[in-house]
Amino acid sequence: MGPLTFTTRDGSPWVPQYITAIDEALCIGCGRCFKVCGHDVLEMKGITDEGALCDPYDEDEEIVRKVMVVSHGGKCIGCEACGTVCGTKAQTHAPAEPALA
């Protein structure tokens, strides 16, 4: 069985590419992907000097830098807008396999 495939309004086949991960080493925390995603899939996190993820707005944390993380991957619709605006190509996208009945 192949990946989930849909049909556009003109009848063309379309295979959505869902976000699966964001590479923290490549992400610069610019927020472009967050701004284009209208489905609450992504969330900004801070990284401490120990490498732990934390609330980026917590004044008690010593934040080294900020990164985006996939917080609600199940809400992704596979449009790849986040990947299109990412200057560092930090996101990984993949088609979904249909669920077995």
CSV table of C-alpha atoms in Angstrom, one decimal:
chain,number,residue,atom,x,y,z
A,1,MET,CA,0.0,0.0,0.0
A,2,GLY,CA,1.4,3.5,-0.9
A,3,PRO,CA,1.3,6.8,0.9
A,4,LEU,CA,-1.9,8.7,1.6
A,5,THR,CA,-2.8,10.4,-1.7
A,6,PHE,CA,-5.5,13.0,-2.2
A,7,THR,CA,-7.0,14.7,-5.3
A,8,THR,CA,-6.8,18.5,-5.8
A,9,ARG,CA,-9.8,20.4,-7.3
A,10,ASP,CA,-8.5,20.0,-10.8
A,11,GLY,CA,-8.1,16.2,-10.4
A,12,SER,CA,-4.3,16.2,-9.9
A,13,PRO,CA,-3.0,13.7,-7.3
A,14,TRP,CA,-1.4,15.2,-4.2
A,15,VAL,CA,0.6,13.4,-1.5
A,16,PRO,CA,0.9,15.6,1.6
A,17,GLN,CA,4.3,15.7,3.3
A,18,TYR,CA,3.8,15.9,7.0
A,19,ILE,CA,6.4,17.4,9.4
A,20,THR,CA,8.2,14.6,11.3
A,21,ALA,CA,11.1,16.5,12.9
A,22,ILE,CA,13.1,19.7,13.3
A,23,ASP,CA,16.8,19.4,13.5
A,24,GLU,CA,17.8,21.5,16.6
A,25,ALA,CA,21.4,21.9,15.3
A,26,LEU,CA,20.1,23.6,12.1
A,27,CYS,CA,17.2,25.6,13.6
A,28,ILE,CA,18.0,29.2,14.3
A,29,GLY,CA,14.8,29.9,16.2
A,30,CYS,CA,13.7,32.7,13.7
A,31,GLY,CA,10.0,31.7,14.0
A,32,ARG,CA,9.2,31.9,10.3
A,33,CYS,CA,7.8,28.4,10.3
A,34,PHE,CA,5.6,29.2,13.3
A,35,LYS,CA,4.2,32.2,11.6
A,36,VAL,CA,3.1,30.4,8.4
A,37,CYS,CA,1.6,27.4,10.2
A,38,GLY,CA,-2.1,28.0,10.9
A,39,HIS,CA,-2.6,24.7,12.7
A,40,ASP,CA,-0.7,25.0,16.0
A,41,VAL,CA,1.8,22.3,15.1
A,42,LEU,CA,5.0,24.1,16.2
A,43,GLU,CA,6.2,25.7,19.4
A,44,MET,CA,9.2,27.8,20.4
A,45,LYS,CA,11.5,26.4,23.1
A,46,GLY,CA,14.6,27.6,24.7
A,47,ILE,CA,17.8,25.6,25.1
A,48,THR,CA,19.7,25.8,28.3
A,49,ASP,CA,23.5,25.6,28.5
A,50,GLU,CA,23.0,21.9,29.6
A,51,GLY,CA,21.1,21.3,26.3
A,52,ALA,CA,17.7,20.9,28.0
A,53,LEU,CA,14.5,22.3,26.4
A,54,CYS,CA,12.6,24.9,28.4
A,55,ASP,CA,10.1,27.7,28.3
A,56,PRO,CA,11.9,30.4,26.3
A,57,TYR,CA,10.1,33.2,28.3
A,58,ASP,CA,11.0,31.9,31.7
A,59,GLU,CA,13.2,34.6,33.3
A,60,ASP,CA,14.7,32.1,35.8
A,61,GLU,CA,16.3,29.9,33.0
A,62,GLU,CA,19.6,30.7,31.4
A,63,ILE,CA,18.8,30.3,27.7
A,64,VAL,CA,21.6,29.8,25.2
A,65,ARG,CA,19.3,30.0,22.2
A,66,LYS,CA,15.8,29.3,20.9
A,67,VAL,CA,14.6,26.6,18.6
A,68,MET,CA,11.3,25.5,17.1
A,69,VAL,CA,9.9,22.0,18.0
A,70,VAL,CA,7.1,19.9,16.7
A,71,SER,CA,4.6,20.0,19.6
A,72,HIS,CA,1.4,18.8,18.0
A,73,GLY,CA,2.5,16.8,14.9
A,74,GLY,CA,-0.9,15.2,14.6
A,75,LYS,CA,-2.4,18.6,13.6
A,76,CYS,CA,-0.1,18.9,10.6
A,77,ILE,CA,-2.0,18.9,7.2
A,78,GLY,CA,1.1,18.3,5.1
A,79,CYS,CA,1.2,21.6,3.2
A,80,GLU,CA,5.0,22.0,3.8
A,81,ALA,CA,4.7,25.8,4.2
A,82,CYS,CA,7.0,25.6,7.2
A,83,GLY,CA,9.7,23.9,5.1
A,84,THR,CA,9.3,26.4,2.3
A,85,VAL,CA,10.1,29.4,4.5
A,86,CYS,CA,12.9,27.7,6.5
A,87,GLY,CA,16.2,29.3,5.5
A,88,THR,CA,18.2,26.5,7.0
A,89,LYS,CA,16.1,23.5,5.8
A,90,ALA,CA,15.8,22.2,9.4
A,91,GLN,CA,12.5,20.4,8.9
A,92,THR,CA,12.0,16.8,7.8
A,93,HIS,CA,8.8,15.9,6.0
A,94,ALA,CA,7.4,12.6,4.9
A,95,PRO,CA,4.2,11.2,3.5
A,96,ALA,CA,1.9,9.2,5.8
A,97,GLU,CA,0.9,5.6,5.3
A,98,PRO,CA,-2.8,4.9,5.4
A,99,ALA,CA,-4.1,3.4,8.6
A,100,LEU,CA,-5.0,-0.3,8.4
A,101,ALA,CA,-8.7,-0.9,8.9
